mmCIF file of N, CA, C and O in Angstrom:
data_model
loop_
_atom_site.group_PDB
_atom_site.id
_atom_site.type_symbol
_atom_site.label_atom_id
_atom_site.label_comp_id
_atom_site.label_asym_id
_atom_site.label_seq_id
_atom_site.Cartn_x
_atom_site.Cartn_y
_atom_site.Cartn_z
ATOM 1 N N MET A 1 99.379 85.531 85.097
ATOM 2 C CA MET A 1 100.001 84.331 85.611
ATOM 3 C C MET A 1 100.235 84.519 87.098
ATOM 4 O O MET A 1 100.572 85.606 87.556
ATOM 5 N N ARG A 2 100.091 83.461 87.848
ATOM 6 C CA ARG A 2 100.381 83.501 89.273
ATOM 7 C C ARG A 2 101.471 82.497 89.566
ATOM 8 O O ARG A 2 101.400 81.351 89.150
ATOM 9 N N GLY A 3 102.470 82.934 90.276
ATOM 10 C CA GLY A 3 103.545 82.041 90.699
ATOM 11 C C GLY A 3 103.318 81.624 92.140
ATOM 12 O O GLY A 3 102.247 81.830 92.697
ATOM 13 N N ARG A 4 104.342 81.038 92.702
ATOM 14 C CA ARG A 4 104.283 80.675 94.116
ATOM 15 C C ARG A 4 104.343 81.930 94.963
ATOM 16 O O ARG A 4 104.845 82.951 94.526
ATOM 17 N N ALA A 5 103.871 81.812 96.193
ATOM 18 C CA ALA A 5 104.034 82.919 97.123
ATOM 19 C C ALA A 5 105.524 83.219 97.215
ATOM 20 O O ALA A 5 106.358 82.308 97.259
ATOM 21 N N ALA A 6 105.848 84.480 97.210
ATOM 22 C CA ALA A 6 107.251 84.871 97.198
ATOM 23 C C ALA A 6 107.916 84.620 98.550
ATOM 24 O O ALA A 6 107.382 84.966 99.593
ATOM 25 N N VAL A 7 109.073 83.994 98.502
ATOM 26 C CA VAL A 7 109.933 83.872 99.670
ATOM 27 C C VAL A 7 110.981 84.946 99.454
ATOM 28 O O VAL A 7 111.630 84.989 98.415
ATOM 29 N N GLU A 8 111.107 85.842 100.402
ATOM 30 C CA GLU A 8 112.007 86.958 100.209
ATOM 31 C C GLU A 8 112.757 87.308 101.474
ATOM 32 O O GLU A 8 112.355 86.926 102.579
ATOM 33 N N CYS A 9 113.857 88.020 101.291
ATOM 34 C CA CYS A 9 114.657 88.514 102.399
ATOM 35 C C CYS A 9 115.477 89.691 101.886
ATOM 36 O O CYS A 9 115.625 89.862 100.672
ATOM 37 N N PRO A 10 116.011 90.508 102.784
ATOM 38 C CA PRO A 10 116.845 91.618 102.329
ATOM 39 C C PRO A 10 118.074 91.112 101.576
ATOM 40 O O PRO A 10 118.609 90.038 101.880
ATOM 41 N N ALA A 11 118.529 91.886 100.598
ATOM 42 C CA ALA A 11 119.705 91.524 99.795
ATOM 43 C C ALA A 11 120.945 91.366 100.670
ATOM 44 O O ALA A 11 121.878 90.661 100.302
ATOM 45 N N SER A 12 120.954 91.976 101.825
ATOM 46 C CA SER A 12 122.102 91.903 102.737
ATOM 47 C C SER A 12 122.125 90.632 103.583
ATOM 48 O O SER A 12 123.093 90.383 104.301
ATOM 49 N N THR A 13 121.092 89.800 103.486
ATOM 50 C CA THR A 13 121.028 88.545 104.241
ATOM 51 C C THR A 13 122.211 87.663 103.869
ATOM 52 O O THR A 13 122.585 87.585 102.707
ATOM 53 N N SER A 14 122.769 86.993 104.867
ATOM 54 C CA SER A 14 123.932 86.135 104.593
ATOM 55 C C SER A 14 123.553 84.950 103.704
ATOM 56 O O SER A 14 122.396 84.531 103.669
ATOM 57 N N ILE A 15 124.546 84.442 103.008
ATOM 58 C CA ILE A 15 124.336 83.255 102.171
ATOM 59 C C ILE A 15 123.823 82.109 103.036
ATOM 60 O O ILE A 15 122.900 81.386 102.637
ATOM 61 N N ARG A 16 124.399 81.942 104.212
ATOM 62 C CA ARG A 16 123.975 80.867 105.116
ATOM 63 C C ARG A 16 122.483 80.974 105.443
ATOM 64 O O ARG A 16 121.736 79.997 105.359
ATOM 65 N N GLU A 17 122.023 82.181 105.795
ATOM 66 C CA GLU A 17 120.619 82.388 106.140
ATOM 67 C C GLU A 17 119.726 82.231 104.912
ATOM 68 O O GLU A 17 118.640 81.656 104.997
ATOM 69 N N ALA A 18 120.173 82.712 103.766
ATOM 70 C CA ALA A 18 119.390 82.560 102.539
ATOM 71 C C ALA A 18 119.210 81.085 102.195
ATOM 72 O O ALA A 18 118.119 80.655 101.810
ATOM 73 N N ALA A 19 120.262 80.297 102.352
ATOM 74 C CA ALA A 19 120.181 78.858 102.089
ATOM 75 C C ALA A 19 119.187 78.205 103.047
ATOM 76 O O ALA A 19 118.393 77.346 102.648
ATOM 77 N N ARG A 20 119.219 78.630 104.301
ATOM 78 C CA ARG A 20 118.278 78.086 105.293
ATOM 79 C C ARG A 20 116.839 78.434 104.897
ATOM 80 O O ARG A 20 115.949 77.572 104.932
ATOM 81 N N LEU A 21 116.605 79.677 104.509
ATOM 82 C CA LEU A 21 115.258 80.095 104.098
ATOM 83 C C LEU A 21 114.757 79.289 102.901
ATOM 84 O O LEU A 21 113.606 78.853 102.879
ATOM 85 N N LEU A 22 115.615 79.093 101.918
ATOM 86 C CA LEU A 22 115.235 78.291 100.746
ATOM 87 C C LEU A 22 114.900 76.864 101.160
ATOM 88 O O LEU A 22 113.892 76.299 100.731
ATOM 89 N N SER A 23 115.746 76.293 101.981
ATOM 90 C CA SER A 23 115.553 74.907 102.411
ATOM 91 C C SER A 23 114.250 74.744 103.188
ATOM 92 O O SER A 23 113.471 73.836 102.921
ATOM 93 N N GLU A 24 114.013 75.620 104.139
ATOM 94 C CA GLU A 24 112.819 75.506 104.978
ATOM 95 C C GLU A 24 111.528 75.798 104.215
ATOM 96 O O GLU A 24 110.483 75.235 104.527
ATOM 97 N N SER A 25 111.599 76.679 103.224
ATOM 98 C CA SER A 25 110.386 77.048 102.486
ATOM 99 C C SER A 25 110.007 76.032 101.420
ATOM 100 O O SER A 25 108.864 75.976 101.001
ATOM 101 N N GLY A 26 111.005 75.275 100.950
ATOM 102 C CA GLY A 26 110.750 74.345 99.854
ATOM 103 C C GLY A 26 110.691 75.041 98.503
ATOM 104 O O GLY A 26 110.414 74.413 97.488
ATOM 105 N N ALA A 27 110.973 76.337 98.485
ATOM 106 C CA ALA A 27 110.958 77.102 97.235
ATOM 107 C C ALA A 27 112.222 76.813 96.436
ATOM 108 O O ALA A 27 113.220 76.352 96.977
ATOM 109 N N GLU A 28 112.172 77.109 95.157
ATOM 110 C CA GLU A 28 113.335 76.954 94.280
ATOM 111 C C GLU A 28 114.104 78.251 94.127
ATOM 112 O O GLU A 28 115.237 78.254 93.661
ATOM 113 N N ALA A 29 113.459 79.375 94.517
ATOM 114 C CA ALA A 29 114.116 80.676 94.381
ATOM 115 C C ALA A 29 113.723 81.591 95.527
ATOM 116 O O ALA A 29 112.622 81.495 96.074
ATOM 117 N N LEU A 30 114.628 82.482 95.847
ATOM 118 C CA LEU A 30 114.456 83.431 96.929
ATOM 119 C C LEU A 30 114.648 84.829 96.352
ATOM 120 O O LEU A 30 115.654 85.092 95.664
ATOM 121 N N ALA A 31 113.696 85.722 96.596
ATOM 122 C CA ALA A 31 113.827 87.103 96.132
ATOM 123 C C ALA A 31 114.660 87.877 97.142
ATOM 124 O O ALA A 31 114.344 87.903 98.331
ATOM 125 N N LEU A 32 115.731 88.489 96.661
ATOM 126 C CA LEU A 32 116.563 89.348 97.492
ATOM 127 C C LEU A 32 116.095 90.769 97.247
ATOM 128 O O LEU A 32 116.142 91.258 96.115
ATOM 129 N N THR A 33 115.586 91.423 98.280
ATOM 130 C CA THR A 33 114.964 92.729 98.118
ATOM 131 C C THR A 33 115.848 93.851 98.650
ATOM 132 O O THR A 33 116.658 93.648 99.553
ATOM 133 N N GLU A 34 115.651 95.013 98.039
ATOM 134 C CA GLU A 34 116.432 96.194 98.406
ATOM 135 C C GLU A 34 115.645 97.429 97.983
ATOM 136 O O GLU A 34 115.126 97.471 96.865
ATOM 137 N N SER A 35 115.531 98.388 98.858
ATOM 138 C CA SER A 35 114.839 99.647 98.559
ATOM 139 C C SER A 35 113.431 99.436 98.010
ATOM 140 O O SER A 35 113.006 100.118 97.078
ATOM 141 N N GLY A 36 112.703 98.464 98.552
ATOM 142 C CA GLY A 36 111.326 98.222 98.156
ATOM 143 C C GLY A 36 111.140 97.483 96.851
ATOM 144 O O GLY A 36 110.025 97.334 96.367
ATOM 145 N N GLY A 37 112.233 97.005 96.244
ATOM 146 C CA GLY A 37 112.131 96.279 94.983
ATOM 147 C C GLY A 37 112.941 95.002 95.007
ATOM 148 O O GLY A 37 113.481 94.603 96.045
ATOM 149 N N VAL A 38 113.031 94.353 93.875
ATOM 150 C CA VAL A 38 113.752 93.093 93.742
ATOM 151 C C VAL A 38 115.172 93.388 93.256
ATOM 152 O O VAL A 38 115.360 93.860 92.135
ATOM 153 N N ALA A 39 116.156 93.110 94.093
ATOM 154 C CA ALA A 39 117.558 93.308 93.705
ATOM 155 C C ALA A 39 118.055 92.132 92.870
ATOM 156 O O ALA A 39 118.835 92.305 91.940
ATOM 157 N N ALA A 40 117.599 90.924 93.218
ATOM 158 C CA ALA A 40 118.033 89.713 92.508
ATOM 159 C C ALA A 40 117.182 88.535 92.957
ATOM 160 O O ALA A 40 116.471 88.604 93.962
ATOM 161 N N LEU A 41 117.288 87.458 92.194
ATOM 162 C CA LEU A 41 116.687 86.184 92.582
ATOM 163 C C LEU A 41 117.821 85.191 92.789
ATOM 164 O O LEU A 41 118.697 85.062 91.932
ATOM 165 N N LEU A 42 117.802 84.512 93.906
ATOM 166 C CA LEU A 42 118.810 83.505 94.225
ATOM 167 C C LEU A 42 118.120 82.141 94.171
ATOM 168 O O LEU A 42 117.121 81.929 94.853
ATOM 169 N N THR A 43 118.639 81.240 93.333
ATOM 170 C CA THR A 43 118.035 79.916 93.199
ATOM 171 C C THR A 43 118.872 78.860 93.904
ATOM 172 O O THR A 43 120.041 79.094 94.245
ATOM 173 N N ALA A 44 118.270 77.698 94.078
ATOM 174 C CA ALA A 44 119.003 76.568 94.652
ATOM 175 C C ALA A 44 120.200 76.225 93.772
ATOM 176 O O ALA A 44 121.281 75.892 94.267
ATOM 177 N N ALA A 45 120.047 76.357 92.465
ATOM 178 C CA ALA A 45 121.153 76.095 91.538
ATOM 179 C C ALA A 45 122.299 77.078 91.760
ATOM 180 O O ALA A 45 123.472 76.699 91.667
ATOM 181 N N ASP A 46 121.977 78.333 92.057
ATOM 182 C CA ASP A 46 123.027 79.319 92.346
ATOM 183 C C ASP A 46 123.829 78.904 93.577
ATOM 184 O O ASP A 46 125.057 79.030 93.604
ATOM 185 N N LEU A 47 123.132 78.408 94.582
ATOM 186 C CA LEU A 47 123.813 77.948 95.794
ATOM 187 C C LEU A 47 124.694 76.735 95.499
ATOM 188 O O LEU A 47 125.825 76.650 95.987
ATOM 189 N N LEU A 48 124.208 75.819 94.685
ATOM 190 C CA LEU A 48 125.016 74.647 94.317
ATOM 191 C C LEU A 48 126.261 75.059 93.532
ATOM 192 O O LEU A 48 127.354 74.523 93.760
ATOM 193 N N ASN A 49 126.112 76.016 92.632
ATOM 194 C CA ASN A 49 127.269 76.513 91.881
ATOM 195 C C ASN A 49 128.290 77.151 92.815
ATOM 196 O O ASN A 49 129.499 76.966 92.652
ATOM 197 N N TRP A 50 127.827 77.904 93.780
ATOM 198 C CA TRP A 50 128.705 78.546 94.755
ATOM 199 C C TRP A 50 129.480 77.491 95.543
ATOM 200 O O TRP A 50 130.690 77.611 95.739
ATOM 201 N N ILE A 51 128.800 76.439 95.950
ATOM 202 C CA ILE A 51 129.467 75.334 96.666
ATOM 203 C C ILE A 51 130.504 74.681 95.759
ATOM 204 O O ILE A 51 131.629 74.403 96.177
ATOM 205 N N ALA A 52 130.147 74.467 94.508
ATOM 206 C CA ALA A 52 131.042 73.792 93.562
ATOM 207 C C ALA A 52 132.333 74.567 93.312
ATOM 208 O O ALA A 52 133.372 73.967 93.048
ATOM 209 N N ILE A 53 132.279 75.898 93.420
ATOM 210 C CA ILE A 53 133.495 76.674 93.177
ATOM 211 C C ILE A 53 134.287 76.978 94.448
ATOM 212 O O ILE A 53 135.252 77.716 94.408
ATOM 213 N N GLY A 54 133.871 76.393 95.568
ATOM 214 C CA GLY A 54 134.676 76.536 96.777
ATOM 215 C C GLY A 54 133.950 77.065 97.994
ATOM 216 O O GLY A 54 134.497 77.025 99.092
ATOM 217 N N ALA A 55 132.765 77.583 97.847
ATOM 218 C CA ALA A 55 131.913 78.011 98.963
ATOM 219 C C ALA A 55 132.665 78.728 100.084
ATOM 220 O O ALA A 55 132.725 78.264 101.206
ATOM 221 N N ARG A 56 133.196 79.863 99.772
ATOM 222 C CA ARG A 56 133.893 80.651 100.788
ATOM 223 C C ARG A 56 132.974 81.704 101.400
ATOM 224 O O ARG A 56 132.082 82.215 100.745
ATOM 225 N N GLU A 57 133.217 82.019 102.650
ATOM 226 C CA GLU A 57 132.549 83.106 103.363
ATOM 227 C C GLU A 57 131.020 83.049 103.326
ATOM 228 O O GLU A 57 130.370 83.883 102.705
ATOM 229 N N PRO A 58 130.428 82.089 104.026
ATOM 230 C CA PRO A 58 128.964 81.965 104.023
ATOM 231 C C PRO A 58 128.241 83.112 104.726
ATOM 232 O O PRO A 58 127.029 83.219 104.630
ATOM 233 N N GLU A 59 128.980 83.984 105.395
ATOM 234 C CA GLU A 59 128.345 85.122 106.063
ATOM 235 C C GLU A 59 128.293 86.361 105.169
ATOM 236 O O GLU A 59 127.732 87.375 105.558
ATOM 237 N N GLN A 60 128.859 86.281 103.954
ATOM 238 C CA GLN A 60 128.770 87.413 103.039
ATOM 239 C C GLN A 60 127.328 87.546 102.541
ATOM 240 O O GLN A 60 126.557 86.586 102.581
ATOM 241 N N PRO A 61 126.940 88.725 102.066
ATOM 242 C CA PRO A 61 125.558 88.910 101.588
ATOM 243 C C PRO A 61 125.224 87.970 100.430
ATOM 244 O O PRO A 61 126.034 87.763 99.527
ATOM 245 N N ALA A 62 124.032 87.427 100.452
ATOM 246 C CA ALA A 62 123.573 86.519 99.390
ATOM 247 C C ALA A 62 123.599 87.210 98.028
ATOM 248 O O ALA A 62 123.815 86.556 97.010
ATOM 249 N N LEU A 63 123.439 88.513 98.002
ATOM 250 C CA LEU A 63 123.458 89.249 96.743
ATOM 251 C C LEU A 63 124.778 89.062 95.995
ATOM 252 O O LEU A 63 124.800 89.106 94.767
ATOM 253 N N THR A 64 125.855 88.785 96.722
ATOM 254 C CA THR A 64 127.165 88.645 96.075
ATOM 255 C C THR A 64 127.271 87.409 95.192
ATOM 256 O O THR A 64 128.141 87.357 94.334
ATOM 257 N N ILE A 65 126.405 86.420 95.394
ATOM 258 C CA ILE A 65 126.469 85.209 94.561
ATOM 259 C C ILE A 65 125.260 85.064 93.633
ATOM 260 O O ILE A 65 125.186 84.115 92.862
ATOM 261 N N ALA A 66 124.332 86.008 93.713
ATOM 262 C CA ALA A 66 123.145 85.961 92.850
ATOM 263 C C ALA A 66 123.510 86.432 91.441
ATOM 264 O O ALA A 66 124.379 87.287 91.277
ATOM 265 N N PRO A 67 122.883 85.867 90.430
ATOM 266 C CA PRO A 67 123.149 86.311 89.054
ATOM 267 C C PRO A 67 122.826 87.796 88.879
ATOM 268 O O PRO A 67 121.893 88.313 89.497
ATOM 269 N N ALA A 68 123.597 88.456 88.042
ATOM 270 C CA ALA A 68 123.391 89.885 87.809
ATOM 271 C C ALA A 68 122.070 90.150 87.080
ATOM 272 O O ALA A 68 121.395 91.139 87.348
ATOM 273 N N ALA A 69 121.695 89.277 86.164
ATOM 274 C CA ALA A 69 120.454 89.461 85.391
ATOM 275 C C ALA A 69 119.269 88.884 86.151
ATOM 276 O O ALA A 69 119.265 87.711 86.500
ATOM 277 N N THR A 70 118.293 89.727 86.435
ATOM 278 C CA THR A 70 117.073 89.285 87.107
ATOM 279 C C THR A 70 115.899 89.576 86.201
ATOM 280 O O THR A 70 115.727 90.703 85.736
ATOM 281 N N VAL A 71 115.101 88.564 85.947
ATOM 282 C CA VAL A 71 113.914 88.721 85.101
ATOM 283 C C VAL A 71 112.760 89.190 85.980
ATOM 284 O O VAL A 71 112.405 88.528 86.947
ATOM 285 N N THR A 72 112.217 90.359 85.657
ATOM 286 C CA THR A 72 111.017 90.854 86.336
ATOM 287 C C THR A 72 109.950 91.107 85.277
ATOM 288 O O THR A 72 110.236 91.652 84.204
ATOM 289 N N LEU A 73 108.748 90.692 85.586
ATOM 290 C CA LEU A 73 107.625 90.779 84.648
ATOM 291 C C LEU A 73 106.371 91.207 85.387
ATOM 292 O O LEU A 73 106.242 90.951 86.589
ATOM 293 N N PRO A 74 105.397 91.810 84.684
ATOM 294 C CA PRO A 74 104.123 92.131 85.324
ATOM 295 C C PRO A 74 103.307 90.856 85.539
ATOM 296 O O PRO A 74 103.489 89.867 84.810
ATOM 297 N N PRO A 75 102.420 90.861 86.512
ATOM 298 C CA PRO A 75 101.649 89.648 86.830
ATOM 299 C C PRO A 75 100.757 89.142 85.704
ATOM 300 O O PRO A 75 100.427 87.964 85.663
ATOM 301 N N GLN A 76 100.398 89.987 84.749
ATOM 302 C CA GLN A 76 99.525 89.548 83.647
ATOM 303 C C GLN A 76 100.294 88.870 82.519
ATOM 304 O O GLN A 76 99.710 88.455 81.526
ATOM 305 N N THR A 77 101.606 88.671 82.676
ATOM 306 C CA THR A 77 102.424 88.006 81.664
ATOM 307 C C THR A 77 101.956 86.574 81.457
ATOM 308 O O THR A 77 101.684 85.855 82.422
ATOM 309 N N SER A 78 101.873 86.156 80.212
ATOM 310 C CA SER A 78 101.470 84.779 79.920
ATOM 311 C C SER A 78 102.593 83.818 80.306
ATOM 312 O O SER A 78 103.767 84.215 80.385
ATOM 313 N N VAL A 79 102.238 82.584 80.501
ATOM 314 C CA VAL A 79 103.221 81.566 80.856
ATOM 315 C C VAL A 79 104.279 81.448 79.767
ATOM 316 O O VAL A 79 105.487 81.407 80.048
ATOM 317 N N SER A 80 103.855 81.440 78.516
ATOM 318 C CA SER A 80 104.820 81.300 77.418
ATOM 319 C C SER A 80 105.777 82.485 77.359
ATOM 320 O O SER A 80 106.977 82.313 77.139
ATOM 321 N N ASP A 81 105.273 83.704 77.569
ATOM 322 C CA ASP A 81 106.148 84.879 77.563
ATOM 323 C C ASP A 81 107.124 84.850 78.737
ATOM 324 O O ASP A 81 108.271 85.278 78.621
ATOM 325 N N CYS A 82 106.675 84.352 79.864
ATOM 326 C CA CYS A 82 107.548 84.223 81.029
ATOM 327 C C CYS A 82 108.669 83.227 80.744
ATOM 328 O O CYS A 82 109.847 83.505 81.010
ATOM 329 N N ILE A 83 108.330 82.109 80.179
ATOM 330 C CA ILE A 83 109.333 81.090 79.849
ATOM 331 C C ILE A 83 110.333 81.632 78.836
ATOM 332 O O ILE A 83 111.541 81.428 78.975
ATOM 333 N N LEU A 84 109.847 82.350 77.837
ATOM 334 C CA LEU A 84 110.741 82.938 76.839
ATOM 335 C C LEU A 84 111.692 83.951 77.477
ATOM 336 O O LEU A 84 112.890 83.964 77.184
ATOM 337 N N ALA A 85 111.178 84.802 78.351
ATOM 338 C CA ALA A 85 112.020 85.800 79.017
ATOM 339 C C ALA A 85 113.076 85.134 79.887
ATOM 340 O O ALA A 85 114.245 85.551 79.906
ATOM 341 N N MET A 86 112.699 84.082 80.577
ATOM 342 C CA MET A 86 113.660 83.352 81.411
ATOM 343 C C MET A 86 114.714 82.669 80.545
ATOM 344 O O MET A 86 115.909 82.698 80.876
ATOM 345 N N ALA A 87 114.297 82.087 79.435
ATOM 346 C CA ALA A 87 115.250 81.407 78.544
ATOM 347 C C ALA A 87 116.233 82.405 77.936
ATOM 348 O O ALA A 87 117.440 82.137 77.886
ATOM 349 N N GLU A 88 115.730 83.550 77.508
ATOM 350 C CA GLU A 88 116.604 84.566 76.925
ATOM 351 C C GLU A 88 117.653 85.063 77.912
ATOM 352 O O GLU A 88 118.779 85.359 77.536
ATOM 353 N N ALA A 89 117.274 85.140 79.196
ATOM 354 C CA ALA A 89 118.191 85.634 80.226
ATOM 355 C C ALA A 89 118.986 84.506 80.880
ATOM 356 O O ALA A 89 119.789 84.765 81.762
ATOM 357 N N HIS A 90 118.731 83.267 80.464
ATOM 358 C CA HIS A 90 119.354 82.091 81.098
ATOM 359 C C HIS A 90 119.084 82.109 82.603
ATOM 360 O O HIS A 90 119.978 81.841 83.412
ATOM 361 N N ALA A 91 117.844 82.425 82.967
ATOM 362 C CA ALA A 91 117.447 82.556 84.367
ATOM 363 C C ALA A 91 116.661 81.338 84.824
ATOM 364 O O ALA A 91 115.883 80.772 84.068
ATOM 365 N N GLY A 92 116.854 80.979 86.064
ATOM 366 C CA GLY A 92 116.139 79.853 86.644
ATOM 367 C C GLY A 92 114.836 80.251 87.304
ATOM 368 O O GLY A 92 114.075 79.404 87.765
ATOM 369 N N ALA A 93 114.569 81.558 87.377
ATOM 370 C CA ALA A 93 113.351 82.050 88.015
ATOM 371 C C ALA A 93 113.045 83.447 87.489
ATOM 372 O O ALA A 93 113.899 84.102 86.898
ATOM 373 N N ALA A 94 111.812 83.877 87.709
ATOM 374 C CA ALA A 94 111.394 85.232 87.348
ATOM 375 C C ALA A 94 110.567 85.802 88.486
ATOM 376 O O ALA A 94 109.840 85.073 89.169
ATOM 377 N N ALA A 95 110.683 87.098 88.678
ATOM 378 C CA ALA A 95 109.895 87.789 89.701
ATOM 379 C C ALA A 95 108.730 88.498 89.018
ATOM 380 O O ALA A 95 108.924 89.208 88.031
ATOM 381 N N LEU A 96 107.535 88.271 89.528
ATOM 382 C CA LEU A 96 106.367 89.015 89.048
ATOM 383 C C LEU A 96 106.187 90.178 90.012
ATOM 384 O O LEU A 96 106.028 89.978 91.220
ATOM 385 N N THR A 97 106.282 91.391 89.473
ATOM 386 C CA THR A 97 106.160 92.582 90.305
ATOM 387 C C THR A 97 104.955 93.393 89.855
ATOM 388 O O THR A 97 104.423 93.183 88.762
ATOM 389 N N ALA A 98 104.538 94.325 90.679
ATOM 390 C CA ALA A 98 103.308 95.084 90.416
ATOM 391 C C ALA A 98 103.277 95.690 89.018
ATOM 392 O O ALA A 98 102.253 95.620 88.338
ATOM 393 N N ASP A 99 104.398 96.269 88.557
ATOM 394 C CA ASP A 99 104.400 96.869 87.223
ATOM 395 C C ASP A 99 105.430 96.244 86.281
ATOM 396 O O ASP A 99 105.683 96.761 85.200
ATOM 397 N N GLY A 100 106.029 95.152 86.695
ATOM 398 C CA GLY A 100 106.999 94.466 85.851
ATOM 399 C C GLY A 100 108.420 94.976 85.978
ATOM 400 O O GLY A 100 109.332 94.430 85.365
ATOM 401 N N SER A 101 108.627 96.013 86.779
ATOM 402 C CA SER A 101 109.973 96.543 86.956
ATOM 403 C C SER A 101 110.577 96.001 88.251
ATOM 404 O O SER A 101 109.852 95.605 89.164
ATOM 405 N N PRO A 102 111.905 96.008 88.363
ATOM 406 C CA PRO A 102 112.530 95.523 89.601
ATOM 407 C C PRO A 102 112.315 96.463 90.781
ATOM 408 O O PRO A 102 112.585 96.100 91.916
ATOM 409 N N HIS A 103 111.785 97.659 90.526
ATOM 410 C CA HIS A 103 111.621 98.659 91.581
ATOM 411 C C HIS A 103 110.227 98.668 92.188
ATOM 412 O O HIS A 103 109.952 99.459 93.073
ATOM 413 N N SER A 104 109.338 97.802 91.711
ATOM 414 C CA SER A 104 107.970 97.785 92.245
ATOM 415 C C SER A 104 107.775 96.580 93.160
ATOM 416 O O SER A 104 108.619 95.700 93.259
ATOM 417 N N ALA A 105 106.638 96.569 93.813
ATOM 418 C CA ALA A 105 106.348 95.549 94.828
ATOM 419 C C ALA A 105 106.330 94.136 94.242
ATOM 420 O O ALA A 105 105.730 93.890 93.188
ATOM 421 N N LEU A 106 106.965 93.234 94.947
ATOM 422 C CA LEU A 106 107.028 91.821 94.552
ATOM 423 C C LEU A 106 105.664 91.176 94.772
ATOM 424 O O LEU A 106 105.060 91.325 95.833
ATOM 425 N N GLN A 107 105.186 90.453 93.747
ATOM 426 C CA GLN A 107 103.912 89.740 93.831
ATOM 427 C C GLN A 107 104.141 88.252 94.064
ATOM 428 O O GLN A 107 103.543 87.652 94.939
ATOM 429 N N SER A 108 105.016 87.661 93.244
ATOM 430 C CA SER A 108 105.319 86.240 93.384
ATOM 431 C C SER A 108 106.577 85.914 92.586
ATOM 432 O O SER A 108 107.098 86.764 91.856
ATOM 433 N N VAL A 109 107.043 84.688 92.751
ATOM 434 C CA VAL A 109 108.221 84.211 92.038
ATOM 435 C C VAL A 109 107.830 82.973 91.249
ATOM 436 O O VAL A 109 107.136 82.101 91.748
ATOM 437 N N VAL A 110 108.250 82.928 89.994
ATOM 438 C CA VAL A 110 107.943 81.809 89.110
ATOM 439 C C VAL A 110 109.236 81.093 88.794
ATOM 440 O O VAL A 110 110.245 81.698 88.506
#
């Protein structure tokens, strides 16, 4: 399976900058990277939830508001298996990485 080209930034990027990157890219999710892997995926819905609960400190790292559970899968994952994995994790996006682990190179975001 191939997803969209990955939009990514370091996990330490501010929420304000992450929101700008998402907005300008037109993507629905942003990969927050750390130590050469995927630390988390931040979606537009995550940003809306953050705003809804009071949106404090937009200069804090985007990782602080990203969901703890991140779905990572190998690129050969079928569409149906990807959807099932996302549904099981209640995730709005999945990261396709070189070997399916969060510690390998990001290929794309679905």
